[in-house]
Short mmCIF file of C-alpha atoms and ligand atoms in Angstrom, two decimals:
data_model
loop_
_atom_site.label_atom_id
_atom_site.label_comp_id
_atom_site.label_asym_id
_atom_site.label_seq_id
_atom_site.Cartn_x
_atom_site.Cartn_y
_atom_site.Cartn_z
CA UNK A 1 -2.46 -33.24 13.48
CA UNK A 2 -0.20 -31.79 16.09
CA UNK A 3 0.88 -28.15 15.84
CA UNK A 4 4.22 -27.17 14.48
CA UNK A 5 6.21 -25.34 17.14
CA UNK A 6 8.75 -22.56 17.05
CA UNK A 7 10.97 -24.79 19.02
CA UNK A 8 10.83 -27.44 16.38
CA UNK A 9 11.75 -25.02 13.63
CA UNK A 10 14.79 -23.82 15.84
CA UNK A 11 15.81 -27.11 16.45
CA UNK A 12 15.88 -28.03 12.63
CA UNK A 13 17.69 -24.80 11.95
CA UNK A 14 20.41 -25.62 14.59
CA UNK A 15 21.77 -28.28 11.74
CA UNK A 16 22.63 -25.35 9.28
CA UNK A 17 25.83 -23.57 9.73
CA UNK A 18 27.07 -20.01 8.47
CA UNK A 19 29.99 -21.19 6.28
CA UNK A 20 31.95 -18.15 6.98
CA UNK A 21 31.86 -18.31 10.81
CA UNK A 22 31.40 -22.04 11.33
CA UNK A 23 28.75 -21.83 14.00
CA UNK A 24 24.89 -22.87 13.44
CA UNK A 25 22.59 -20.11 12.28
CA UNK A 26 20.57 -20.21 15.39
CA UNK A 27 23.62 -19.98 17.89
CA UNK A 28 24.70 -16.79 15.84
CA UNK A 29 21.17 -15.24 16.42
CA UNK A 30 20.69 -15.05 12.74
CA UNK A 31 17.27 -16.39 12.70
CA UNK A 32 14.24 -14.05 13.46
CA UNK A 33 10.65 -13.23 12.69
CA UNK A 34 9.52 -16.90 12.71
CA UNK A 35 5.73 -17.11 11.91
CA UNK A 36 3.91 -20.44 11.47
CA UNK A 37 0.44 -20.00 9.86
CA UNK A 38 -1.53 -23.02 8.92
CA UNK A 39 1.65 -25.13 8.91
CA UNK A 40 3.45 -22.70 6.36
CA UNK A 41 6.56 -21.43 8.14
CA UNK A 42 8.36 -18.29 7.33
CA UNK A 43 11.44 -16.53 9.06
CA UNK A 44 14.29 -14.12 8.27
CA UNK A 45 17.94 -14.79 8.15
CA UNK A 46 19.88 -11.92 9.13
CA UNK A 47 23.01 -11.56 7.06
CA UNK A 48 25.82 -9.02 6.12
CA UNK A 49 24.64 -7.39 2.98
CA UNK A 50 28.15 -7.98 1.30
CA UNK A 51 27.57 -11.81 1.80
CA UNK A 52 24.28 -11.71 0.24
CA UNK A 53 25.22 -13.98 -2.70
CA UNK A 54 27.25 -16.58 -0.59
CA UNK A 55 24.29 -16.81 1.71
CA UNK A 56 21.82 -17.94 -0.86
CA UNK A 57 22.80 -21.60 -0.38
CA UNK A 58 22.40 -21.30 3.33
CA UNK A 59 18.91 -19.80 2.97
CA UNK A 60 17.89 -22.59 0.72
CA UNK A 61 19.36 -25.25 3.01
CA UNK A 62 17.59 -23.59 5.96
CA UNK A 63 14.16 -23.79 4.07
CA UNK A 64 14.89 -27.45 3.26
CA UNK A 65 15.53 -28.17 7.03
CA UNK A 66 12.62 -26.64 7.99
CA UNK A 67 10.46 -28.27 5.29
CA UNK A 68 11.68 -31.67 6.69
CA UNK A 69 9.93 -30.99 10.13
CA UNK A 70 7.12 -33.23 10.54
CA UNK A 71 3.86 -31.44 9.70
CA UNK A 72 5.17 -28.27 7.88
CA UNK A 73 3.91 -27.82 4.61
CA UNK A 74 5.99 -25.09 3.36
CA UNK A 75 8.93 -22.98 4.10
CA UNK A 76 9.87 -19.52 3.16
CA UNK A 77 13.29 -17.95 4.31
CA UNK A 78 14.26 -14.41 3.33
CA UNK A 79 17.63 -12.77 3.79
CA UNK A 80 17.56 -9.68 5.52
CA UNK A 81 19.96 -6.79 6.65
CA UNK A 82 19.61 -3.83 8.31
CA UNK A 83 20.32 -1.18 5.63
CA UNK A 84 23.45 0.55 6.26
CA UNK A 85 23.08 4.25 6.94
CA UNK A 86 23.76 6.51 4.24
CA UNK A 87 26.76 8.70 4.56
CA UNK A 88 25.10 12.02 5.63
CA UNK A 89 26.57 15.02 4.43
CA UNK A 90 25.43 18.20 6.11
CA UNK A 91 23.04 19.18 3.60
CA UNK A 92 21.23 16.00 3.30
CA UNK A 93 18.16 15.61 5.24
CA UNK A 94 18.35 13.71 8.52
CA UNK A 95 16.52 10.18 9.19
CA UNK A 96 12.63 10.73 8.86
CA UNK A 97 13.16 14.00 6.79
CA UNK A 98 11.43 14.37 3.60
CA UNK A 99 13.40 14.53 0.81
CA UNK A 100 11.78 15.89 -2.37
CA UNK A 101 11.37 13.46 -5.28
CA UNK A 102 12.83 15.11 -8.38
CA UNK A 103 10.47 15.21 -11.36
CA UNK A 104 7.46 14.61 -9.18
CA UNK A 105 5.33 17.43 -8.73
CA UNK A 106 3.04 16.20 -5.90
CA UNK A 107 2.54 12.97 -3.92
CA UNK A 108 -1.01 12.14 -2.82
CA UNK A 109 -1.60 9.36 -0.24
CA UNK A 110 -5.01 7.35 -0.41
CA UNK A 111 -5.49 6.05 3.05
CA UNK A 112 -8.10 4.42 5.17
CA UNK A 113 -8.55 3.75 8.93
CA UNK A 114 -9.02 0.21 8.34
CA UNK A 115 -8.92 -2.55 5.46
CA UNK A 116 -11.76 -3.35 3.19
CA UNK A 117 -13.43 -0.07 2.71
CA UNK A 118 -12.40 0.06 -1.00
CA UNK A 119 -9.20 2.18 -0.47
CA UNK A 120 -7.34 0.60 -3.50
CA UNK A 121 -10.09 0.69 -5.73
CA UNK A 122 -10.62 4.30 -5.12
CA UNK A 123 -6.76 4.75 -5.33
CA UNK A 124 -6.82 3.33 -8.79
CA UNK A 125 -9.86 4.96 -10.21
CA UNK A 126 -8.37 8.27 -8.87
CA UNK A 127 -5.15 7.72 -10.30
CA UNK A 128 -6.76 6.67 -13.82
CA UNK A 129 -9.23 9.70 -13.49
CA UNK A 130 -6.53 12.12 -13.13
CA UNK A 131 -4.80 10.52 -16.12
CA UNK A 132 -8.07 10.97 -18.09
CA UNK A 133 -7.97 14.65 -16.90
CA UNK A 134 -4.83 14.85 -18.67
CA UNK A 135 -2.12 14.47 -16.07
CA UNK A 136 1.10 12.25 -15.91
CA UNK A 137 0.36 9.82 -13.07
CA UNK A 138 2.19 7.29 -11.22
CA UNK A 139 0.84 4.74 -8.84
CA UNK A 140 2.77 3.49 -6.05
CA UNK A 141 1.63 0.64 -4.11
CA UNK A 142 2.77 1.03 -0.60
CA UNK A 143 0.82 -2.11 0.69
CA UNK A 144 3.67 -4.29 1.27
CA UNK A 145 1.65 -7.03 2.84
CA UNK A 146 -1.21 -7.08 0.49
CA UNK A 147 -0.47 -5.29 -2.83
CA UNK A 148 -3.22 -5.08 -5.16
CA UNK A 149 -2.20 -2.55 -7.57
CA UNK A 150 -0.95 -5.10 -10.03
CA UNK A 151 -4.21 -7.05 -10.14
CA UNK A 152 -6.23 -3.93 -10.26
CA UNK A 153 -4.03 -2.55 -13.07
CA UNK A 154 -4.19 -5.84 -15.00
CA UNK A 155 -0.47 -5.99 -14.82
CA UNK A 156 0.90 -9.50 -14.93
CA UNK A 157 4.64 -9.05 -15.53
CA UNK A 158 7.60 -8.44 -13.47
CA UNK A 159 9.66 -5.12 -13.03
CA UNK A 160 12.95 -5.06 -14.59
CA UNK A 161 15.87 -2.99 -14.50
CA UNK A 162 17.41 -1.97 -17.78
CA UNK A 163 20.47 -0.13 -16.21
CA UNK A 164 21.13 -2.69 -13.55
CA UNK A 165 20.71 0.19 -10.79
CA UNK A 166 17.13 1.59 -10.96
CA UNK A 167 13.80 -0.32 -11.64
CA UNK A 168 11.47 0.72 -14.51
CA UNK A 169 7.81 1.06 -13.54
CA UNK A 170 5.33 -0.88 -15.38
CA UNK A 171 2.69 1.06 -17.36
CA UNK A 172 -0.95 0.18 -17.71
CA UNK A 173 -3.91 2.20 -18.97
CA UNK A 174 -1.39 5.33 -19.22
CA UNK A 175 -0.21 5.28 -15.48
CA UNK A 176 3.11 3.92 -14.30
CA UNK A 177 2.85 1.44 -11.57
CA UNK A 178 5.29 0.13 -8.85
CA UNK A 179 4.55 -2.39 -6.39
CA UNK A 180 6.14 -5.10 -4.17
CA UNK A 181 3.65 -7.30 -6.44
CA UNK A 182 5.84 -6.78 -9.44
CA UNK A 183 8.97 -7.82 -7.48
CA UNK A 184 8.02 -10.98 -5.58
CA UNK A 185 5.71 -13.73 -6.31
CA UNK A 186 2.14 -12.81 -5.27
CA UNK A 187 1.51 -16.19 -3.72
CA UNK A 188 5.01 -16.19 -1.86
CA UNK A 189 4.43 -15.91 1.90
CA UNK A 190 6.86 -13.10 2.84
CA UNK A 191 7.81 -12.15 6.15
CA UNK A 192 8.57 -8.44 6.48
CA UNK A 193 10.23 -6.64 9.51
CA UNK A 194 10.09 -3.03 10.24
CA UNK A 195 13.50 -1.97 8.58
CA UNK A 196 12.69 -4.06 5.40
CA UNK A 197 9.41 -2.43 4.89
CA UNK A 198 11.01 0.92 5.10
CA UNK A 199 13.88 -0.16 2.84
CA UNK A 200 11.41 -1.50 0.07
CA UNK A 201 9.31 1.67 0.27
CA UNK A 202 12.35 3.86 0.03
CA UNK A 203 13.50 1.86 -3.10
CA UNK A 204 10.10 1.80 -4.57
CA UNK A 205 10.00 5.55 -4.24
CA UNK A 206 13.55 6.72 -5.17
CA UNK A 207 15.16 3.70 -7.16
CA UNK A 208 12.50 3.72 -9.66
CA UNK A 209 12.65 5.46 -13.05
CA UNK A 210 9.12 7.31 -12.73
CA UNK A 211 10.35 10.02 -15.20
CA UNK A 212 8.49 13.21 -14.95
CA UNK A 213 5.08 12.87 -13.03
CA UNK A 214 2.38 15.44 -12.32
CA UNK A 215 1.14 13.42 -9.42
CA UNK A 216 2.19 10.19 -7.67
CA UNK A 217 -0.74 8.24 -5.96
CA UNK A 218 0.33 6.18 -3.19
CA UNK A 219 -1.96 3.44 -2.20
CA UNK A 220 -1.29 3.30 1.64
CA UNK A 221 -1.43 0.30 3.80
CA UNK A 222 -4.88 0.16 5.35
CA UNK A 223 -4.79 1.49 9.02
CA UNK A 224 -2.92 3.92 11.14
CA UNK A 225 -0.04 1.88 12.41
CA UNK A 226 3.72 2.02 12.06
CA UNK A 227 3.94 1.46 8.46
CA UNK A 228 1.60 4.26 7.52
CA UNK A 229 3.10 6.61 9.87
CA UNK A 230 6.68 5.76 8.58
CA UNK A 231 5.10 6.47 5.08
CA UNK A 232 3.71 9.68 5.93
CA UNK A 233 6.87 10.73 7.73
CA UNK A 234 9.27 9.63 5.05
CA UNK A 235 7.40 10.56 1.60
CA UNK A 236 7.10 14.01 0.74
CA UNK A 237 3.36 14.28 0.95
CA UNK A 238 1.48 16.92 -0.61
CA UNK A 239 -1.58 15.60 0.86
CA UNK A 240 -3.71 12.72 1.91
CA UNK A 241 -7.00 11.48 0.81
CA UNK A 242 -9.08 9.37 3.26
CA UNK A 243 -11.54 6.78 2.07
CA UNK A 244 -14.43 5.45 4.51
CA UNK A 245 -17.47 3.67 4.43
CA UNK A 246 -20.70 5.22 5.79
CA UNK A 247 -21.14 2.43 8.33
CA UNK A 248 -17.76 2.83 10.06
CA UNK A 249 -19.27 3.86 13.26
CA UNK A 250 -19.16 7.62 13.51
CA UNK A 251 -16.27 7.28 10.99
CA UNK A 252 -13.99 6.74 14.05
CA UNK A 253 -11.40 4.92 11.91
CA UNK A 254 -11.28 7.84 9.26
CA UNK A 255 -10.89 10.16 12.25
CA UNK A 256 -7.65 8.13 13.42
CA UNK A 257 -6.43 8.72 9.76
CA UNK A 258 -7.02 12.32 9.95
CA UNK A 259 -5.35 12.62 13.30
CA UNK A 260 -2.39 10.65 12.01
CA UNK A 261 -1.75 13.03 9.03
CA UNK A 262 -2.37 16.00 11.10
CA UNK A 263 0.25 14.65 13.46
CA UNK A 264 2.92 14.49 10.72
CA UNK A 265 1.85 17.84 9.11
CA UNK A 266 0.27 16.38 6.06
CA UNK A 267 -2.66 18.30 4.76
CA UNK A 268 -5.73 15.94 4.39
CA UNK A 269 -7.22 17.11 1.04
CA UNK A 270 -10.68 15.24 1.99
CA UNK A 271 -12.84 12.37 2.55
CA UNK A 272 -14.09 9.91 -0.02
CA UNK A 273 -17.37 8.18 1.15
CA UNK A 274 -17.16 4.70 -0.55
CA UNK A 275 -20.06 2.21 -0.79
CA UNK A 276 -22.04 5.25 -0.11
CA UNK A 277 -25.45 4.34 -1.79
CA UNK A 278 -26.78 1.74 -4.12
CA UNK A 279 -27.97 2.73 -7.52
CA UNK A 280 -30.10 0.02 -8.93
CA UNK A 281 -28.84 -0.84 -12.39
CA UNK A 282 -32.56 -1.86 -13.51
CA UNK A 283 -34.79 1.17 -12.32
CA UNK A 284 -32.10 3.61 -11.63
CA UNK A 285 -33.61 3.95 -8.00
CA UNK A 286 -30.83 5.31 -5.51
CA UNK A 287 -30.90 3.23 -2.14
CA UNK A 288 -29.21 4.58 0.91
CA UNK A 289 -28.33 1.07 2.34
CA UNK A 290 -26.01 2.28 5.17
CA UNK A 291 -27.63 5.64 5.80
CA UNK A 292 -25.16 7.40 3.93
CA UNK A 293 -23.69 10.98 4.32
CA UNK A 294 -21.69 10.10 7.38
CA UNK A 295 -18.42 11.12 5.76
CA UNK A 296 -19.93 14.22 4.34
CA UNK A 297 -21.02 15.17 7.83
CA UNK A 298 -17.79 14.23 9.84
CA UNK A 299 -15.93 16.12 7.10
CA UNK A 300 -17.80 19.28 7.72
CA UNK A 301 -17.61 18.88 11.51
CA UNK A 302 -13.93 18.29 11.12
CA UNK A 303 -13.09 21.08 8.73
CA UNK A 304 -12.09 18.81 5.97
CA UNK A 305 -13.20 18.77 2.42
CA UNK A 306 -15.44 16.31 1.15
CA UNK A 307 -14.37 15.04 -2.31
CA UNK A 308 -17.27 12.65 -3.20
CA UNK A 309 -19.22 9.56 -2.62
CA UNK A 310 -18.77 6.52 -4.58
CA UNK A 311 -21.89 4.17 -4.98
CA UNK A 312 -21.87 0.45 -3.92
CA UNK A 313 -21.95 -1.09 -7.29
CA UNK A 314 -21.31 -4.57 -8.80
CA UNK A 315 -19.69 -3.31 -11.70
CA UNK A 316 -17.10 -1.16 -9.70
CA UNK A 317 -16.29 -4.32 -7.75
CA UNK A 318 -15.95 -6.65 -10.75
CA UNK A 319 -13.76 -4.13 -12.94
CA UNK A 320 -11.49 -3.31 -10.18
CA UNK A 321 -10.98 -7.01 -9.21
CA UNK A 322 -10.50 -7.85 -12.70
CA UNK A 323 -7.79 -5.29 -13.86
CA UNK A 324 -9.90 -2.95 -15.74
CA UNK A 325 -11.08 -0.20 -13.46
CA UNK A 326 -14.21 1.28 -14.36
CA UNK A 327 -12.86 4.70 -15.17
CA UNK A 328 -11.05 3.07 -18.38
CA UNK A 329 -13.38 0.21 -18.91
CA UNK A 330 -16.70 2.02 -18.74
CA UNK A 331 -15.53 5.75 -19.05
CA UNK A 332 -19.17 6.81 -19.94
CA UNK A 333 -20.82 5.42 -17.08
CA UNK A 334 -22.11 7.45 -14.11
CA UNK A 335 -19.55 5.82 -11.71
CA UNK A 336 -16.24 6.64 -13.93
CA UNK A 337 -17.88 10.22 -13.87
CA UNK A 338 -17.81 10.14 -10.08
CA UNK A 339 -14.10 9.17 -9.88
CA UNK A 340 -13.28 11.89 -12.51
CA UNK A 341 -14.81 14.62 -10.50
CA UNK A 342 -13.01 13.23 -7.22
CA UNK A 343 -9.88 13.40 -9.54
CA UNK A 344 -10.55 16.94 -10.51
CA UNK A 345 -11.23 18.17 -6.78
CA UNK A 346 -7.97 16.50 -5.85
CA UNK A 347 -6.10 18.24 -8.41
CA UNK A 348 -7.81 21.45 -7.63
CA UNK A 349 -6.81 21.10 -3.96
CA UNK A 350 -3.34 20.33 -4.86
CA UNK A 351 -3.13 23.47 -7.15
CA UNK A 352 -4.70 25.43 -4.23
CA UNK A 353 -7.64 26.53 -6.50
CA UNK A 354 -10.31 25.16 -4.04
CA UNK A 355 -9.31 27.62 -1.39
CA UNK A 356 -12.12 29.91 -2.51
CA UNK A 357 -14.98 27.70 -2.39
CA UNK A 358 -13.83 25.71 0.70
CA UNK A 359 -16.43 26.00 3.57
CA UNK A 360 -14.67 27.87 6.53
CA UNK A 361 -13.47 25.19 8.90
CA UNK A 362 -15.01 24.91 12.03
CA UNK A 363 -12.89 25.10 15.26
CA UNK A 364 -12.89 21.91 16.92
CA UNK A 365 -11.02 20.87 19.96
CA UNK A 366 -10.08 17.46 20.53
P1 ADP B 401 -9.22 -1.71 0.60
O1 ADP B 401 -8.19 -1.34 -0.31
O2 ADP B 401 -9.73 -0.66 1.39
O3 ADP B 401 -8.71 -2.95 1.42
P2 ADP B 401 -10.46 -2.69 -1.73
O4 ADP B 401 -10.36 -1.56 -2.74
O5 ADP B 401 -9.36 -4.05 -1.99
O6 ADP B 401 -10.27 -2.24 -0.45
O7 ADP B 401 -11.95 -3.39 -1.87
C1 ADP B 401 -12.37 -4.43 -1.19
C2 ADP B 401 -13.33 -5.13 -2.10
O8 ADP B 401 -14.52 -4.29 -2.24
C3 ADP B 401 -12.86 -5.49 -3.39
O9 ADP B 401 -13.32 -6.73 -3.86
C4 ADP B 401 -13.59 -4.16 -4.30
O10 ADP B 401 -13.79 -4.58 -5.66
C5 ADP B 401 -14.77 -4.07 -3.44
N1 ADP B 401 -15.30 -2.71 -3.71
C6 ADP B 401 -14.55 -1.67 -3.46
N2 ADP B 401 -15.27 -0.59 -3.78
C7 ADP B 401 -16.43 -0.98 -3.98
C8 ADP B 401 -17.65 -0.19 -4.57
N3 ADP B 401 -17.87 1.15 -4.40
N4 ADP B 401 -18.84 -1.02 -4.95
C9 ADP B 401 -18.41 -2.52 -4.94
N5 ADP B 401 -17.51 -3.13 -4.69
C10 ADP B 401 -16.42 -2.47 -4.14
#
């Protein structure tokens, strides 16, 4: 099977005209971000936001045209528009500045230097642990490319708007959740460009009826790239929790996360070591598979608090992947206790209570 090329896609799209301007969408420079993956094609069509409704048939025609290209399995087009800059009276924060979120006392990011370390698992159990400790909690899934909060919180529905302007979050196990996964089909391949990602994040933060919250837990996209930096800059973060596994070589990735938050002056509340040790469910023996303790040592060396270690455990995996995280499905288990303790430490940090028993930070020169 020959490869589908970008040129073939563009040739197909040249048949489609913008009805308003008469020329074809390629000539008008409206097509961008073409991605071809396993014969599935995605691309964006840049439009004037005022014409969104009129452009829907064009979007469909573009998809249809691309679908007809030999070898193409599926085609997905999204309409995009650079957001119009909001009118900025003098007292409004400038671009990149952090505007406080009314009714939300503290926003905490859960971040990791790379994917697959259990960041989302920790985020969801941390949020539920805080709720179990009596706090009003919201969970914002900022992972636009790979949202996992709906699945982990067992949410199948779609977010709706009751007033036509703002979205209602979906509540599960007593926490309110908003995620891109509640807005679009999970299986739909989406192409997101920088401004769209930012727009989606801003909307999920500000155009959602969160109601009064003690804490909003933000499940950050993995890594320390642009999306994370934007998030860290744009969201009024009270602090960040960095999740790492012991086998990350010398926790280099976690250090990158620390450096990123320090650069944008967001306090790092501490490290969590995930998949830290293995507690044998049969005999109770604790096995330290990946020479655990790296995160604790790195935290001490970097002058960051250590928030706790979460074991590698089948039940933690099964419950979070099945939408019934261990903190709610097995509240009496030792693992649930670990998460509740981490939740307590994070809440203490936010309240500033932990000042007293924090080890004096060692001065490190980088
Ligand atoms: P990330 O958000 O860092 O990409 P996830 O939270 O999605 O990572 O976790 C990746 C996988 O590892 C999931 O299948 C999850 O259930 C599993 N997992 C996470 N933490 C643990 C743990 N402590 N023990 C066993 N499995 C875990």
